[in-house]
Amino acid sequence: MGTTGTSGEVAVLGAYGHTGRFVVDELLDRGLRPVLCGRDTGRLDALAGRHSGVRPGLDVRPATADDPASLDRALAGADAVINCAGPFAGTASPVIEAALRARIPYVDVAGEVEAVADTFTRFAERARAAGIAVVPAMAFFGGLGDLLVTAALGDRRSADEVSLAYALSSWHPTAGTRASSRVSRERREGRRLVHADGRLELRTDTAPTGRWSFPAPVGDQAVVREFTTADSVTISRHVAVPIIHSCMTSEAVTDVLAPGAPAPAPVDDRGRSAQTFLVEVVVRSGGTERRAVARGRDIYAVSAPLAVEAVSRVLDGRARTAGVASPGELFDARDFLTSLAPHVSVEFAH
């Protein structure tokens, strides 16, 4: 593994964005020192000012993905970098390049399926050779589902079929979600991504619908099937599985696709929304079925403890490998999920 410094500094690109602010708060809660990075100096200064009463003098370092020198300055002396600046199709590669130059681990919260796949393809060999951990999609989509599947599998590394079912009480998209979704649709030319026959494939038909019986109190819900998320990339990188089914409650899909959909509305002093989520994972293998269920609140806010916990584990030597890796490949999945309390509660059943 790459060596880490002792500064306690973690660079956060896109620190003033919706998810970035949650990441900054989480780092401060853990006694780490976020380095505030992003394109807009005024917004960075304002964010530092909001934290001045608790942690005065937070370092502000303007940086943009299209300026390698600015990224090098932003990452100088940091122990790690968390990239919260989407669309990740444009930011992931430049920031990973900067992390490799700085020889520090990289974590992002990308939800763009194509961008996550690109990270594995482009940087697997170089990151491994450098001994640097690169962890894409360490967020609600991509990270949480992968950890749940890995934990449900136990010692197994293969399955006949994996299903992920998402129940969101609502889904008000952030500006970042909207921008990333636009980029993804353009890259796919409007087609859908589905994981079938052991690989991602593009389809032009309309996504099928159906129903899913979620655990109480959610219960039976209408769902959009083949709602592919970054989990299809993270899971398939280290679990041999021909079919990954995924579905999302229909009401949540309607919410996120509605023209003029409102942004998440904060309802507490941490800026979290009232949105709740339930994720059910079903792993079928050799006639057996294993389940895992995660419950929590605010899919954007919960991405912060996921990303920061990943950085903490890499820095303190609890990562299993170097290179580009999925969360379940890199960490002890059950132990990681347990550490997320009280943000996420998890149950397992066989």
mmCIF file of C-alpha atoms in Angstrom:
data_model
loop_
_atom_site.group_PDB
_atom_site.id
_atom_site.type_symbol
_atom_site.label_atom_id
_atom_site.label_comp_id
_atom_site.label_asym_id
_atom_site.label_seq_id
_atom_site.Cartn_x
_atom_site.Cartn_y
_atom_site.Cartn_z
ATOM 1 C CA MET A 1 0.000 0.000 0.000
ATOM 2 C CA GLY A 2 1.051 3.589 -0.480
ATOM 3 C CA THR A 3 2.475 5.330 2.536
ATOM 4 C CA THR A 4 0.420 7.987 4.257
ATOM 5 C CA GLY A 5 1.406 11.166 5.995
ATOM 6 C CA THR A 6 0.579 12.365 9.453
ATOM 7 C CA SER A 7 -0.942 15.744 8.660
ATOM 8 C CA GLY A 8 -4.526 14.643 9.251
ATOM 9 C CA GLU A 9 -5.401 16.634 6.136
ATOM 10 C CA VAL A 10 -7.847 15.278 3.566
ATOM 11 C CA ALA A 11 -8.397 17.301 0.413
ATOM 12 C CA VAL A 12 -12.077 17.544 -0.579
ATOM 13 C CA LEU A 13 -12.689 18.537 -4.182
ATOM 14 C CA GLY A 14 -16.121 20.096 -4.598
ATOM 15 C CA ALA A 15 -16.169 20.854 -0.881
ATOM 16 C CA TYR A 16 -18.976 23.409 -1.141
ATOM 17 C CA GLY A 17 -21.287 21.109 -3.132
ATOM 18 C CA HIS A 18 -24.250 19.330 -1.593
ATOM 19 C CA THR A 19 -22.444 16.065 -0.785
ATOM 20 C CA GLY A 20 -19.089 17.800 -0.310
ATOM 21 C CA ARG A 21 -20.438 19.779 2.648
ATOM 22 C CA PHE A 22 -21.523 16.551 4.344
ATOM 23 C CA VAL A 23 -18.046 15.106 3.745
ATOM 24 C CA VAL A 24 -16.400 18.184 5.285
ATOM 25 C CA ASP A 25 -18.635 17.879 8.361
ATOM 26 C CA GLU A 26 -17.849 14.174 8.713
ATOM 27 C CA LEU A 27 -14.103 14.780 8.509
ATOM 28 C CA LEU A 28 -14.344 17.464 11.188
ATOM 29 C CA ASP A 29 -16.438 15.166 13.395
ATOM 30 C CA ARG A 30 -13.608 12.609 13.223
ATOM 31 C CA GLY A 31 -10.913 15.091 14.137
ATOM 32 C CA LEU A 32 -9.478 15.258 10.632
ATOM 33 C CA ARG A 33 -8.710 18.491 8.823
ATOM 34 C CA PRO A 34 -10.482 18.975 5.492
ATOM 35 C CA VAL A 35 -8.676 20.994 2.845
ATOM 36 C CA LEU A 36 -11.407 22.870 0.984
ATOM 37 C CA CYS A 37 -10.913 22.631 -2.778
ATOM 38 C CA GLY A 38 -13.026 23.631 -5.750
ATOM 39 C CA ARG A 39 -13.479 25.997 -8.645
ATOM 40 C CA ASP A 40 -15.246 28.878 -6.836
ATOM 41 C CA THR A 41 -12.976 30.711 -4.379
ATOM 42 C CA GLY A 42 -15.841 32.742 -2.971
ATOM 43 C CA ARG A 43 -17.853 29.644 -2.085
ATOM 44 C CA LEU A 44 -14.766 28.006 -0.571
ATOM 45 C CA ASP A 45 -14.139 31.070 1.610
ATOM 46 C CA ALA A 46 -17.789 31.124 2.671
ATOM 47 C CA LEU A 47 -17.625 27.454 3.655
ATOM 48 C CA ALA A 48 -14.469 28.037 5.673
ATOM 49 C CA GLY A 49 -16.184 30.957 7.369
ATOM 50 C CA ARG A 50 -19.132 28.808 8.400
ATOM 51 C CA HIS A 51 -16.746 26.472 10.208
ATOM 52 C CA SER A 52 -14.568 29.174 11.750
ATOM 53 C CA GLY A 53 -16.242 28.914 15.135
ATOM 54 C CA VAL A 54 -15.396 25.213 15.464
ATOM 55 C CA ARG A 55 -12.271 24.893 13.326
ATOM 56 C CA PRO A 56 -10.787 28.277 12.414
ATOM 57 C CA GLY A 57 -8.294 28.579 9.624
ATOM 58 C CA LEU A 58 -9.411 25.763 7.341
ATOM 59 C CA ASP A 59 -7.162 25.712 4.299
ATOM 60 C CA VAL A 60 -8.799 26.958 1.096
ATOM 61 C CA ARG A 61 -7.160 25.872 -2.162
ATOM 62 C CA PRO A 62 -8.918 26.749 -5.419
ATOM 63 C CA ALA A 63 -8.508 23.995 -8.012
ATOM 64 C CA THR A 64 -10.100 22.856 -11.232
ATOM 65 C CA ALA A 65 -9.969 19.532 -13.011
ATOM 66 C CA ASP A 66 -8.617 21.120 -16.188
ATOM 67 C CA ASP A 67 -5.631 22.695 -14.392
ATOM 68 C CA PRO A 68 -3.163 20.002 -13.234
ATOM 69 C CA ALA A 69 -0.964 22.517 -11.416
ATOM 70 C CA SER A 70 -3.918 23.701 -9.325
ATOM 71 C CA LEU A 71 -4.723 20.089 -8.425
ATOM 72 C CA ASP A 72 -1.123 19.492 -7.397
ATOM 73 C CA ARG A 73 -1.268 22.533 -5.118
ATOM 74 C CA ALA A 74 -4.592 21.374 -3.686
ATOM 75 C CA LEU A 75 -3.269 17.909 -2.820
ATOM 76 C CA ALA A 76 0.171 18.998 -1.555
ATOM 77 C CA GLY A 77 0.732 17.654 1.954
ATOM 78 C CA ALA A 78 -2.665 15.931 2.155
ATOM 79 C CA ASP A 79 -2.996 12.332 3.319
ATOM 80 C CA ALA A 80 -5.821 11.542 0.886
ATOM 81 C CA VAL A 81 -8.310 13.128 -1.490
ATOM 82 C CA ILE A 82 -12.094 12.719 -1.663
ATOM 83 C CA ASN A 83 -13.547 13.832 -4.987
ATOM 84 C CA CYS A 84 -17.114 15.141 -4.668
ATOM 85 C CA ALA A 85 -17.010 17.251 -7.827
ATOM 86 C CA GLY A 86 -19.150 15.898 -10.623
ATOM 87 C CA PRO A 87 -19.825 15.201 -13.366
ATOM 88 C CA PHE A 88 -17.142 12.603 -12.738
ATOM 89 C CA ALA A 89 -16.707 11.892 -16.430
ATOM 90 C CA GLY A 90 -14.735 15.132 -16.430
ATOM 91 C CA THR A 91 -13.142 15.163 -12.964
ATOM 92 C CA ALA A 92 -12.286 11.596 -11.959
ATOM 93 C CA SER A 93 -9.338 11.011 -14.301
ATOM 94 C CA PRO A 94 -7.570 14.358 -13.694
ATOM 95 C CA VAL A 95 -7.936 14.067 -9.910
ATOM 96 C CA ILE A 96 -6.749 10.442 -9.902
ATOM 97 C CA GLU A 97 -3.747 11.520 -11.968
ATOM 98 C CA ALA A 98 -3.003 14.181 -9.349
ATOM 99 C CA ALA A 99 -3.431 11.658 -6.523
ATOM 100 C CA LEU A 100 -0.962 9.320 -8.212
ATOM 101 C CA ARG A 101 1.530 12.172 -8.583
ATOM 102 C CA ALA A 102 1.068 13.000 -4.897
ATOM 103 C CA ARG A 103 1.154 9.283 -3.984
ATOM 104 C CA ILE A 104 -1.988 9.505 -1.856
ATOM 105 C CA PRO A 105 -5.229 7.436 -1.887
ATOM 106 C CA TYR A 106 -8.200 8.609 -3.903
ATOM 107 C CA VAL A 107 -11.889 8.132 -3.064
ATOM 108 C CA ASP A 108 -14.879 9.517 -4.938
ATOM 109 C CA VAL A 109 -18.671 9.514 -4.645
ATOM 110 C CA ALA A 110 -19.350 9.013 -8.350
ATOM 111 C CA GLY A 111 -22.731 7.641 -9.302
ATOM 112 C CA GLU A 112 -22.132 7.724 -13.058
ATOM 113 C CA VAL A 113 -21.891 4.095 -14.130
ATOM 114 C CA GLU A 114 -19.709 4.888 -17.134
ATOM 115 C CA ALA A 115 -17.282 7.056 -15.148
ATOM 116 C CA VAL A 116 -16.868 4.342 -12.499
ATOM 117 C CA ALA A 117 -16.201 1.721 -15.173
ATOM 118 C CA ASP A 118 -13.683 4.067 -16.793
ATOM 119 C CA THR A 119 -11.757 4.398 -13.523
ATOM 120 C CA PHE A 120 -11.292 0.632 -13.294
ATOM 121 C CA THR A 121 -10.268 0.383 -16.934
ATOM 122 C CA ARG A 122 -7.879 3.333 -17.075
ATOM 123 C CA PHE A 123 -6.115 3.147 -13.727
ATOM 124 C CA ALA A 124 -6.074 -0.484 -12.553
ATOM 125 C CA GLU A 125 -2.494 -1.233 -13.559
ATOM 126 C CA ARG A 126 -0.974 2.153 -12.709
ATOM 127 C CA ALA A 127 -2.590 2.417 -9.281
ATOM 128 C CA ARG A 128 -1.569 -1.148 -8.419
ATOM 129 C CA ALA A 129 2.003 -0.538 -9.553
ATOM 130 C CA ALA A 130 2.133 2.656 -7.484
ATOM 131 C CA GLY A 131 0.684 0.903 -4.431
ATOM 132 C CA ILE A 132 -2.070 3.513 -4.198
ATOM 133 C CA ALA A 133 -5.687 2.735 -3.300
ATOM 134 C CA VAL A 134 -8.237 4.205 -5.711
ATOM 135 C CA VAL A 135 -11.857 3.694 -4.625
ATOM 136 C CA PRO A 136 -14.566 4.948 -7.004
ATOM 137 C CA ALA A 137 -18.297 5.124 -6.148
ATOM 138 C CA MET A 138 -17.719 5.060 -2.395
ATOM 139 C CA ALA A 139 -21.226 6.372 -1.812
ATOM 140 C CA PHE A 140 -24.859 5.323 -1.465
ATOM 141 C CA PHE A 141 -24.869 4.039 -5.049
ATOM 142 C CA GLY A 142 -21.906 1.808 -5.726
ATOM 143 C CA GLY A 143 -20.485 1.531 -2.226
ATOM 144 C CA LEU A 144 -23.356 0.545 0.029
ATOM 145 C CA GLY A 145 -24.827 -2.106 -2.277
ATOM 146 C CA ASP A 146 -21.420 -3.635 -2.927
ATOM 147 C CA LEU A 147 -20.692 -3.905 0.800
ATOM 148 C CA LEU A 148 -24.110 -5.472 1.439
ATOM 149 C CA VAL A 149 -23.639 -8.072 -1.314
ATOM 150 C CA THR A 150 -20.115 -8.896 -0.154
ATOM 151 C CA ALA A 151 -21.226 -9.279 3.458
ATOM 152 C CA ALA A 152 -24.174 -11.469 2.468
ATOM 153 C CA LEU A 153 -21.880 -13.723 0.429
ATOM 154 C CA GLY A 154 -19.596 -14.338 3.375
ATOM 155 C CA ASP A 155 -16.593 -16.366 2.200
ATOM 156 C CA ARG A 156 -18.003 -16.888 -1.284
ATOM 157 C CA ARG A 157 -16.782 -14.901 -4.255
ATOM 158 C CA SER A 158 -19.392 -15.997 -6.776
ATOM 159 C CA ALA A 159 -23.171 -16.141 -7.081
ATOM 160 C CA ASP A 160 -25.759 -17.290 -9.582
ATOM 161 C CA GLU A 161 -27.753 -14.078 -9.259
ATOM 162 C CA VAL A 162 -27.693 -10.836 -7.294
ATOM 163 C CA SER A 163 -30.708 -8.568 -6.805
ATOM 164 C CA LEU A 164 -30.671 -5.054 -5.364
ATOM 165 C CA ALA A 165 -33.952 -3.308 -4.556
ATOM 166 C CA TYR A 166 -34.054 0.359 -3.578
ATOM 167 C CA ALA A 167 -36.960 1.988 -1.764
ATOM 168 C CA LEU A 168 -36.615 5.752 -1.398
ATOM 169 C CA SER A 169 -39.387 7.691 0.295
ATOM 170 C CA SER A 170 -38.660 10.475 -2.218
ATOM 171 C CA TRP A 171 -35.833 11.488 -4.519
ATOM 172 C CA HIS A 172 -35.260 15.194 -4.929
ATOM 173 C CA PRO A 173 -32.123 15.489 -7.081
ATOM 174 C CA THR A 174 -29.228 17.818 -6.381
ATOM 175 C CA ALA A 175 -27.758 19.990 -9.131
ATOM 176 C CA GLY A 176 -24.874 17.517 -9.232
ATOM 177 C CA THR A 177 -27.222 14.587 -9.798
ATOM 178 C CA ARG A 178 -28.903 16.429 -12.645
ATOM 179 C CA ALA A 179 -25.605 17.291 -14.311
ATOM 180 C CA SER A 180 -24.186 13.787 -13.933
ATOM 181 C CA SER A 181 -27.399 12.242 -15.266
ATOM 182 C CA ARG A 182 -27.244 14.437 -18.352
ATOM 183 C CA VAL A 183 -23.662 13.383 -19.036
ATOM 184 C CA SER A 184 -24.510 9.702 -18.573
ATOM 185 C CA ARG A 185 -27.505 9.903 -20.916
ATOM 186 C CA GLU A 186 -25.413 11.633 -23.555
ATOM 187 C CA ARG A 187 -22.680 9.001 -23.323
ATOM 188 C CA ARG A 188 -25.247 6.220 -23.664
ATOM 189 C CA GLU A 189 -27.156 8.081 -26.386
ATOM 190 C CA GLY A 190 -30.323 7.614 -24.347
ATOM 191 C CA ARG A 191 -29.945 3.845 -24.047
ATOM 192 C CA ARG A 192 -30.208 1.862 -20.806
ATOM 193 C CA LEU A 193 -27.374 -0.025 -19.126
ATOM 194 C CA VAL A 194 -28.136 -3.517 -17.834
ATOM 195 C CA HIS A 195 -25.805 -6.100 -16.283
ATOM 196 C CA ALA A 196 -26.568 -9.410 -18.003
ATOM 197 C CA ASP A 197 -24.521 -12.406 -19.143
ATOM 198 C CA GLY A 198 -21.681 -11.240 -16.921
ATOM 199 C CA ARG A 199 -21.288 -7.813 -18.520
ATOM 200 C CA LEU A 200 -22.881 -4.416 -18.954
ATOM 201 C CA GLU A 201 -24.919 -4.088 -22.126
ATOM 202 C CA LEU A 202 -26.942 -1.277 -23.680
ATOM 203 C CA ARG A 203 -30.650 -1.666 -24.418
ATOM 204 C CA THR A 204 -33.022 0.589 -26.308
ATOM 205 C CA ASP A 205 -36.365 -0.681 -25.017
ATOM 206 C CA THR A 206 -38.327 0.775 -22.121
ATOM 207 C CA ALA A 207 -37.341 -0.452 -18.681
ATOM 208 C CA PRO A 208 -39.758 -3.102 -17.431
ATOM 209 C CA THR A 209 -41.864 -2.517 -14.341
ATOM 210 C CA GLY A 210 -43.113 -4.817 -11.627
ATOM 211 C CA ARG A 211 -43.465 -5.074 -7.862
ATOM 212 C CA TRP A 212 -41.121 -5.823 -4.973
ATOM 213 C CA SER A 213 -42.102 -6.918 -1.498
ATOM 214 C CA PHE A 214 -39.799 -4.904 0.767
ATOM 215 C CA PRO A 215 -39.413 -5.613 4.491
ATOM 216 C CA ALA A 216 -41.707 -3.710 6.840
ATOM 217 C CA PRO A 217 -42.633 -0.951 7.072
ATOM 218 C CA VAL A 218 -42.162 -0.313 3.340
ATOM 219 C CA GLY A 219 -43.999 -3.423 2.112
ATOM 220 C CA ASP A 220 -45.144 -4.169 -1.434
ATOM 221 C CA GLN A 221 -44.212 -1.424 -3.897
ATOM 222 C CA ALA A 222 -44.356 -0.750 -7.622
ATOM 223 C CA VAL A 223 -40.813 -0.688 -9.004
ATOM 224 C CA VAL A 224 -38.920 0.128 -12.175
ATOM 225 C CA ARG A 225 -36.786 -2.897 -12.992
ATOM 226 C CA GLU A 226 -33.372 -2.800 -14.628
ATOM 227 C CA PHE A 227 -32.643 0.488 -12.879
ATOM 228 C CA THR A 228 -28.895 0.087 -13.217
ATOM 229 C CA THR A 229 -26.634 1.920 -10.773
ATOM 230 C CA ALA A 230 -22.888 1.973 -10.101
ATOM 231 C CA ASP A 231 -23.313 -1.153 -7.943
ATOM 232 C CA SER A 232 -23.359 -3.196 -11.155
ATOM 233 C CA VAL A 233 -19.771 -2.090 -11.755
ATOM 234 C CA THR A 234 -18.431 -2.330 -8.197
ATOM 235 C CA ILE A 235 -19.984 -5.751 -7.516
ATOM 236 C CA SER A 236 -18.978 -7.329 -10.810
ATOM 237 C CA ARG A 237 -15.340 -6.316 -10.372
ATOM 238 C CA HIS A 238 -14.807 -8.871 -7.617
ATOM 239 C CA VAL A 239 -17.886 -11.126 -7.543
ATOM 240 C CA ALA A 240 -18.356 -13.613 -10.375
ATOM 241 C CA VAL A 241 -22.061 -13.233 -11.131
ATOM 242 C CA PRO A 242 -23.777 -13.450 -14.528
ATOM 243 C CA ILE A 243 -26.910 -11.489 -13.614
ATOM 244 C CA ILE A 244 -27.328 -8.396 -11.455
ATOM 245 C CA HIS A 245 -30.949 -7.338 -11.121
ATOM 246 C CA SER A 246 -31.684 -3.883 -9.766
ATOM 247 C CA CYS A 247 -34.912 -2.016 -9.203
ATOM 248 C CA MET A 248 -36.073 1.289 -7.783
ATOM 249 C CA THR A 249 -39.458 2.254 -6.376
ATOM 250 C CA SER A 250 -41.505 3.848 -9.140
ATOM 251 C CA GLU A 251 -42.416 6.909 -7.089
ATOM 252 C CA ALA A 252 -38.726 7.702 -6.568
ATOM 253 C CA VAL A 253 -38.053 7.393 -10.295
ATOM 254 C CA THR A 254 -40.960 9.732 -11.022
ATOM 255 C CA ASP A 255 -39.562 12.208 -8.471
ATOM 256 C CA VAL A 256 -36.028 12.320 -9.852
ATOM 257 C CA LEU A 257 -37.136 12.574 -13.497
ATOM 258 C CA ALA A 258 -39.809 15.238 -12.976
ATOM 259 C CA PRO A 259 -39.113 18.517 -14.785
ATOM 260 C CA GLY A 260 -38.361 21.192 -12.230
ATOM 261 C CA ALA A 261 -38.006 18.685 -9.383
ATOM 262 C CA PRO A 262 -36.988 20.499 -6.201
ATOM 263 C CA ALA A 263 -33.583 20.036 -4.596
ATOM 264 C CA PRO A 264 -33.369 18.210 -1.242
ATOM 265 C CA ALA A 265 -34.780 20.375 1.541
ATOM 266 C CA PRO A 266 -32.789 20.437 4.811
ATOM 267 C CA VAL A 267 -34.800 19.654 7.923
ATOM 268 C CA ASP A 268 -32.103 19.477 10.620
ATOM 269 C CA ASP A 269 -29.006 21.378 11.735
ATOM 270 C CA ARG A 270 -26.773 19.083 9.693
ATOM 271 C CA GLY A 271 -28.597 19.885 6.480
ATOM 272 C CA ARG A 272 -30.097 16.424 6.006
ATOM 273 C CA SER A 273 -33.414 15.983 4.243
ATOM 274 C CA ALA A 274 -36.340 13.960 5.569
ATOM 275 C CA GLN A 275 -35.846 11.314 2.858
ATOM 276 C CA THR A 276 -35.526 7.741 4.121
ATOM 277 C CA PHE A 277 -34.162 4.728 2.281
ATOM 278 C CA LEU A 278 -34.270 0.964 2.464
ATOM 279 C CA VAL A 279 -31.952 -1.209 0.374
ATOM 280 C CA GLU A 280 -32.590 -4.950 0.147
ATOM 281 C CA VAL A 281 -29.990 -7.277 -1.346
ATOM 282 C CA VAL A 282 -30.764 -10.888 -2.299
ATOM 283 C CA VAL A 283 -27.902 -13.205 -3.252
ATOM 284 C CA ARG A 284 -28.791 -16.576 -4.766
ATOM 285 C CA SER A 285 -26.186 -19.287 -5.178
ATOM 286 C CA GLY A 286 -26.407 -23.058 -5.456
ATOM 287 C CA GLY A 287 -29.995 -23.237 -4.276
ATOM 288 C CA THR A 288 -29.392 -21.011 -1.244
ATOM 289 C CA GLU A 289 -30.582 -17.465 -0.693
ATOM 290 C CA ARG A 290 -29.024 -14.831 1.540
ATOM 291 C CA ARG A 291 -30.412 -11.386 2.264
ATOM 292 C CA ALA A 292 -29.133 -8.127 3.662
ATOM 293 C CA VAL A 293 -31.168 -5.006 4.410
ATOM 294 C CA ALA A 294 -29.895 -1.492 5.079
ATOM 295 C CA ARG A 295 -31.986 1.389 6.393
ATOM 296 C CA GLY A 296 -31.123 5.023 6.836
ATOM 297 C CA ARG A 297 -31.841 8.617 5.968
ATOM 298 C CA ASP A 298 -30.784 10.917 3.115
ATOM 299 C CA ILE A 299 -28.838 9.158 0.353
ATOM 300 C CA TYR A 300 -26.582 12.193 -0.131
ATOM 301 C CA ALA A 301 -25.767 12.697 3.543
ATOM 302 C CA VAL A 302 -25.048 8.995 4.097
ATOM 303 C CA SER A 303 -22.435 9.060 1.335
ATOM 304 C CA ALA A 304 -20.225 11.126 3.664
ATOM 305 C CA PRO A 305 -19.631 8.476 6.368
ATOM 306 C CA LEU A 306 -19.157 5.896 3.618
ATOM 307 C CA ALA A 307 -16.425 7.925 1.901
ATOM 308 C CA VAL A 308 -14.727 9.126 5.083
ATOM 309 C CA GLU A 309 -14.752 5.651 6.656
ATOM 310 C CA ALA A 310 -13.077 4.333 3.497
ATOM 311 C CA VAL A 311 -10.345 6.975 3.727
ATOM 312 C CA SER A 312 -9.848 6.251 7.432
ATOM 313 C CA ARG A 313 -9.457 2.529 6.784
ATOM 314 C CA VAL A 314 -6.980 3.039 3.988
ATOM 315 C CA LEU A 315 -4.927 5.447 6.089
ATOM 316 C CA ASP A 316 -4.792 3.187 9.147
ATOM 317 C CA GLY A 317 -3.826 0.094 7.164
ATOM 318 C CA ARG A 318 -7.138 -1.761 7.054
ATOM 319 C CA ALA A 319 -7.262 -1.934 3.257
ATOM 320 C CA ARG A 320 -6.618 -5.389 1.804
ATOM 321 C CA THR A 321 -5.025 -4.368 -1.465
ATOM 322 C CA ALA A 322 -3.739 -1.515 -3.597
ATOM 323 C CA GLY A 323 -4.947 -0.347 -6.977
ATOM 324 C CA VAL A 324 -8.483 0.415 -8.128
ATOM 325 C CA ALA A 325 -10.820 -1.615 -5.951
ATOM 326 C CA SER A 326 -14.454 -1.976 -4.987
ATOM 327 C CA PRO A 327 -15.351 -1.423 -1.317
ATOM 328 C CA GLY A 328 -16.180 -5.092 -0.730
ATOM 329 C CA GLU A 329 -12.878 -6.120 -2.284
ATOM 330 C CA LEU A 330 -10.868 -3.643 -0.245
ATOM 331 C CA PHE A 331 -12.453 -3.844 3.196
ATOM 332 C CA ASP A 332 -14.025 -6.275 5.672
ATOM 333 C CA ALA A 333 -17.597 -5.695 4.508
ATOM 334 C CA ARG A 334 -19.466 -6.691 7.682
ATOM 335 C CA ASP A 335 -17.123 -4.723 9.913
ATOM 336 C CA PHE A 336 -17.380 -1.695 7.631
ATOM 337 C CA LEU A 337 -21.185 -1.814 7.635
ATOM 338 C CA THR A 338 -21.245 -2.147 11.426
ATOM 339 C CA SER A 339 -19.068 0.951 11.721
ATOM 340 C CA LEU A 340 -21.662 3.031 9.856
ATOM 341 C CA ALA A 341 -24.077 3.056 12.799
ATOM 342 C CA PRO A 342 -26.030 5.196 13.569
ATOM 343 C CA HIS A 343 -26.092 6.445 9.964
ATOM 344 C CA VAL A 344 -27.071 3.038 8.572
ATOM 345 C CA SER A 345 -28.682 0.042 10.279
ATOM 346 C CA VAL A 346 -28.069 -3.366 8.694
ATOM 347 C CA GLU A 347 -29.722 -6.771 9.105
ATOM 348 C CA PHE A 348 -28.786 -10.144 7.598
ATOM 349 C CA ALA A 349 -30.928 -13.205 6.957
ATOM 350 C CA HIS A 350 -30.305 -16.625 5.420
#
